[in-house]
């Protein structure tokens, strides 16, 4: 059972940046078999795919967030990170990190799903 | 974006009885590679989502065989042959044929009568 753990501030002020890091045990972050993803869930609501990043740094983001999102990966630390800038109250959510096995590649674009999810971390945007 | 529509949004089932959840996509999830990129997740109360079914009908490791997935193209179904108390939670379908973005259904809340 892979145990992913997201960490970061639980409270962020409006207009500032939200930064979270997910640690992957066992060194598998460098495996070419996986993307590493972020998903969020506003309180009482459904799931929203934020994006995913490959060990090489290749990333795809949700277009609705693309102008504000940056993901990065640090293979030496077995970590991947999410940064969301200019946050508002609408960004208040539980943020999940997850492993994403790549089930196929089409024109160098991955198709993946999420198999192991971290427990999630609640980030509240409030002054 | 591909819109995923689940029905019903809420389901109340007596233990031992079957349950069925529908998921319809606004575009076909069948890719030219022959695979269909439709997944089912269960989010139990207070927990992260857990993978149940991948690529329409394949049960994930450790998932009981009372769970089954079926469908093709744009219409998919998750069935539970005999609901148990531990099946309570919110069920989501997800598509990954089109990136970006991947999209989830709204969720179906299953409760026990």
Short mmCIF file of C-alpha atoms in Angstrom, two decimals:
data_model
loop_
_atom_site.label_atom_id
_atom_site.label_comp_id
_atom_site.label_asym_id
_atom_site.label_seq_id
_atom_site.Cartn_x
_atom_site.Cartn_y
_atom_site.Cartn_z
CA UNK A 1 0.00 0.00 0.00
CA UNK A 2 1.71 3.18 -1.17
CA UNK A 3 1.37 5.95 1.40
CA UNK A 4 1.52 9.38 -0.17
CA UNK A 5 1.58 12.37 2.11
CA UNK A 6 0.85 15.95 1.13
CA UNK A 7 2.13 18.73 3.34
CA UNK A 8 1.87 22.49 3.43
CA UNK A 9 0.16 25.40 5.14
CA UNK A 10 -3.46 24.82 6.05
CA UNK A 11 -4.31 28.52 5.88
CA UNK A 12 -3.48 30.88 3.04
CA UNK A 13 -4.47 34.52 2.68
CA UNK A 14 -6.42 35.69 -0.36
CA UNK A 15 -4.23 36.80 -3.28
CA UNK A 16 -1.27 34.83 -1.93
CA UNK A 17 0.09 31.52 -3.19
CA UNK A 18 -0.79 28.03 -2.03
CA UNK A 19 2.14 25.61 -1.97
CA UNK A 20 1.92 21.90 -1.27
CA UNK A 21 4.45 19.09 -1.47
CA UNK A 22 3.80 15.39 -1.77
CA UNK A 23 6.37 12.86 -0.67
CA UNK A 24 6.56 9.52 -2.43
CA UNK A 25 8.09 6.69 -0.41
CA UNK A 26 10.36 4.16 -2.02
CA UNK A 27 11.87 6.24 -4.81
CA UNK A 28 9.30 5.34 -7.41
CA UNK A 29 8.83 8.96 -8.45
CA UNK A 30 11.55 8.43 -11.05
CA UNK A 31 9.71 5.54 -12.65
CA UNK A 32 8.62 6.19 -16.18
CA UNK A 33 5.45 4.20 -15.48
CA UNK A 34 3.73 6.98 -13.55
CA UNK A 35 2.55 10.53 -13.59
CA UNK A 36 1.99 12.22 -10.25
CA UNK A 37 -1.21 14.11 -9.84
CA UNK A 38 -3.13 16.65 -7.82
CA UNK A 39 -6.88 16.61 -7.31
CA UNK A 40 -8.94 18.87 -5.09
CA UNK A 41 -12.33 18.72 -3.43
CA UNK A 42 -14.09 21.80 -2.06
CA UNK A 43 -15.94 21.09 1.19
CA UNK A 44 -19.07 19.07 0.48
CA UNK A 45 -18.44 19.04 -3.25
CA UNK A 46 -17.02 16.78 -5.93
CA UNK A 47 -13.58 16.10 -7.32
CA UNK A 48 -11.63 18.40 -9.62
CA UNK A 49 -8.52 17.32 -11.51
CA UNK A 50 -5.82 19.96 -11.12
CA UNK A 51 -3.08 18.34 -13.16
CA UNK A 52 -0.21 15.91 -13.23
CA UNK A 53 3.55 15.86 -13.69
CA UNK A 54 6.04 13.31 -14.99
CA UNK A 55 9.46 12.68 -13.48
CA UNK A 56 10.95 14.56 -16.44
CA UNK A 57 8.98 17.67 -15.48
CA UNK A 58 6.42 17.35 -18.28
CA UNK A 59 3.10 18.55 -16.90
CA UNK A 60 -0.51 19.00 -17.93
CA UNK A 61 -2.84 21.33 -16.10
CA UNK A 62 -6.55 21.91 -15.94
CA UNK A 63 -7.20 24.80 -18.35
CA UNK A 64 -9.50 26.38 -15.77
CA UNK A 65 -6.48 26.78 -13.46
CA UNK A 66 -3.64 26.81 -15.95
CA UNK A 67 -2.74 30.49 -15.60
CA UNK A 68 -2.30 30.06 -11.84
CA UNK A 69 -0.85 26.55 -11.48
CA UNK A 70 2.71 25.33 -11.52
CA UNK A 71 3.83 21.81 -10.70
CA UNK A 72 7.37 20.65 -10.14
CA UNK A 73 9.19 17.45 -9.29
CA UNK A 74 12.32 16.83 -7.24
CA UNK A 75 13.50 13.30 -7.89
CA UNK A 76 16.38 13.62 -5.41
CA UNK A 77 13.85 14.11 -2.62
CA UNK A 78 11.13 11.85 -4.08
CA UNK A 79 8.74 14.78 -3.97
CA UNK A 80 6.42 16.62 -6.30
CA UNK A 81 4.86 19.96 -5.65
CA UNK A 82 1.90 22.16 -6.45
CA UNK A 83 1.84 25.93 -6.46
CA UNK A 84 -1.39 27.84 -7.01
CA UNK A 85 -1.08 31.60 -7.08
CA UNK A 86 -3.53 34.42 -6.51
CA UNK A 87 -5.86 32.25 -4.45
CA UNK A 88 -9.40 33.17 -3.47
CA UNK A 89 -11.97 31.61 -1.19
CA UNK A 90 -13.02 29.42 -4.11
CA UNK A 91 -9.70 27.61 -3.81
CA UNK A 92 -10.56 26.38 -0.33
CA UNK A 93 -10.53 22.60 -0.63
CA UNK A 94 -9.02 19.33 0.42
CA UNK A 95 -6.04 18.81 -1.85
CA UNK A 96 -5.06 15.25 -2.71
CA UNK A 97 -1.86 14.02 -4.25
CA UNK A 98 -1.99 10.72 -6.10
CA UNK A 99 0.02 8.28 -8.14
CA UNK A 100 -1.12 7.96 -11.74
CA UNK A 101 -0.14 4.86 -13.72
CA UNK A 102 0.21 5.66 -17.38
CA UNK A 103 -2.06 3.32 -19.30
CA UNK A 104 -1.04 4.59 -22.70
CA UNK A 105 0.64 7.27 -24.76
CA UNK A 106 -0.92 8.87 -27.81
CA UNK A 107 1.15 11.41 -29.71
CA UNK A 108 3.34 11.70 -26.62
CA UNK A 109 0.32 12.68 -24.51
CA UNK A 110 -0.25 10.35 -21.57
CA UNK A 111 -3.46 8.73 -20.53
CA UNK A 112 -3.49 7.90 -16.88
CA UNK A 113 -5.67 7.28 -13.89
CA UNK A 114 -5.14 7.50 -10.15
CA UNK A 115 -4.53 4.37 -8.13
CA UNK A 116 -3.05 5.47 -4.80
CA UNK A 117 -4.20 8.69 -3.16
CA UNK A 118 -2.80 10.54 -0.18
CA UNK A 119 -5.08 11.30 2.75
CA UNK A 120 -5.57 14.86 1.60
CA UNK A 121 -4.81 18.15 3.23
CA UNK A 122 -7.35 20.89 3.84
CA UNK A 123 -6.28 24.30 2.64
CA UNK A 124 -8.43 27.21 3.70
CA UNK A 125 -8.16 30.58 1.99
CA UNK A 126 -9.08 33.28 4.44
CA UNK A 127 -7.73 36.51 5.79
CA UNK B 1 -14.31 19.45 -21.78
CA UNK B 2 -15.96 16.05 -21.56
CA UNK B 3 -18.92 16.20 -19.21
CA UNK B 4 -19.59 13.14 -17.08
CA UNK B 5 -23.18 12.80 -15.85
CA UNK B 6 -24.05 10.33 -13.13
CA UNK B 7 -27.47 9.07 -12.14
CA UNK B 8 -28.88 8.80 -9.62
CA UNK B 9 -27.16 11.35 -7.41
CA UNK B 10 -28.38 9.55 -4.32
CA UNK B 11 -29.17 5.93 -3.64
CA UNK B 12 -30.57 4.19 -0.54
CA UNK B 13 -30.19 0.43 -0.56
CA UNK B 14 -31.11 -2.37 1.81
CA UNK B 15 -28.13 -4.60 2.69
CA UNK B 16 -28.01 -7.63 0.45
CA UNK B 17 -29.86 -5.88 -2.36
CA UNK B 18 -28.27 -4.82 -5.65
CA UNK B 19 -27.38 -1.28 -6.67
CA UNK B 20 -26.63 0.31 -9.99
CA UNK B 21 -25.07 3.65 -10.92
CA UNK B 22 -25.03 5.10 -14.41
CA UNK B 23 -22.37 7.35 -15.89
CA UNK B 24 -22.79 9.00 -19.27
CA UNK B 25 -20.08 10.93 -21.05
CA UNK B 26 -20.61 13.77 -23.51
CA UNK B 27 -18.14 12.15 -25.91
CA UNK B 28 -17.13 8.60 -26.59
CA UNK B 29 -14.46 7.28 -24.26
CA UNK B 30 -13.36 4.64 -26.78
CA UNK B 31 -9.97 5.60 -28.13
CA UNK B 32 -8.54 4.58 -31.49
CA UNK B 33 -6.06 2.43 -29.54
CA UNK B 34 -9.02 0.18 -28.71
CA UNK B 35 -9.14 1.05 -25.03
CA UNK B 36 -11.93 2.81 -23.19
CA UNK B 37 -10.74 5.26 -20.57
CA UNK B 38 -13.45 5.09 -17.93
CA UNK B 39 -12.80 4.56 -14.22
CA UNK B 40 -14.86 4.22 -11.04
CA UNK B 41 -13.90 5.41 -7.57
CA UNK B 42 -15.48 5.12 -4.14
CA UNK B 43 -14.92 7.78 -1.53
CA UNK B 44 -15.82 6.43 1.87
CA UNK B 45 -16.67 8.97 4.58
CA UNK B 46 -13.62 10.88 5.71
CA UNK B 47 -11.30 9.07 3.30
CA UNK B 48 -9.68 9.80 -0.04
CA UNK B 49 -11.20 8.18 -3.11
CA UNK B 50 -10.18 4.62 -3.80
CA UNK B 51 -9.99 3.00 -7.21
CA UNK B 52 -12.60 0.34 -7.84
CA UNK B 53 -12.70 -0.25 -11.59
CA UNK B 54 -10.32 0.70 -14.41
CA UNK B 55 -11.01 0.77 -18.12
CA UNK B 56 -14.72 0.03 -17.74
CA UNK B 57 -14.75 -3.46 -16.26
CA UNK B 58 -11.41 -4.35 -14.65
CA UNK B 59 -11.55 -4.65 -10.88
CA UNK B 60 -8.63 -3.08 -9.06
CA UNK B 61 -6.57 -5.14 -6.65
CA UNK B 62 -8.53 -6.17 -3.57
CA UNK B 63 -11.91 -4.98 -4.86
CA UNK B 64 -14.64 -7.51 -4.03
CA UNK B 65 -16.22 -9.32 -6.94
CA UNK B 66 -19.66 -7.97 -5.99
CA UNK B 67 -18.51 -4.83 -7.84
CA UNK B 68 -18.71 -4.93 -11.62
CA UNK B 69 -18.40 -2.40 -14.40
CA UNK B 70 -19.85 -2.47 -17.86
CA UNK B 71 -20.66 -0.26 -20.82
CA UNK B 72 -19.16 1.19 -23.92
CA UNK B 73 -18.85 4.40 -25.87
CA UNK B 74 -20.66 6.97 -23.79
CA UNK B 75 -22.78 4.84 -21.44
CA UNK B 76 -21.38 3.03 -18.44
CA UNK B 77 -22.70 1.29 -15.36
CA UNK B 78 -21.30 0.29 -12.00
CA UNK B 79 -23.19 -2.51 -10.31
CA UNK B 80 -22.98 -3.86 -6.80
CA UNK B 81 -24.57 -7.29 -6.70
CA UNK B 82 -25.24 -7.33 -2.97
CA UNK B 83 -24.68 -4.11 -1.07
CA UNK B 84 -22.88 -4.30 2.24
CA UNK B 85 -22.58 -1.70 4.98
CA UNK B 86 -18.96 -1.01 4.04
CA UNK B 87 -20.04 0.11 0.55
CA UNK B 88 -21.41 3.38 1.92
CA UNK B 89 -19.90 6.49 0.37
CA UNK B 90 -19.80 8.56 -2.78
CA UNK B 91 -19.10 6.88 -6.10
CA UNK B 92 -17.43 8.81 -8.92
CA UNK B 93 -16.76 7.97 -12.52
CA UNK B 94 -13.78 9.57 -14.28
CA UNK B 95 -12.63 9.84 -17.88
CA UNK B 96 -9.05 10.03 -19.04
CA UNK B 97 -9.42 9.91 -22.81
CA UNK B 98 -9.03 13.64 -23.16
CA UNK B 99 -6.21 15.53 -21.54
CA UNK B 100 -6.58 18.18 -20.41
CA UNK B 101 -8.69 18.10 -18.43
CA UNK B 102 -9.63 14.78 -16.97
CA UNK B 103 -13.12 15.07 -15.57
CA UNK B 104 -15.18 13.38 -12.89
CA UNK B 105 -18.88 12.80 -12.57
CA UNK B 106 -20.77 14.70 -9.88
CA UNK B 107 -20.80 11.71 -7.58
CA UNK B 108 -23.51 9.32 -6.38
CA UNK B 109 -24.09 9.06 -2.65
CA UNK B 110 -24.88 5.52 -1.55
CA UNK B 111 -26.46 5.03 1.84
CA UNK B 112 -27.78 2.00 3.62
CA UNK B 113 -31.48 1.74 4.53
#
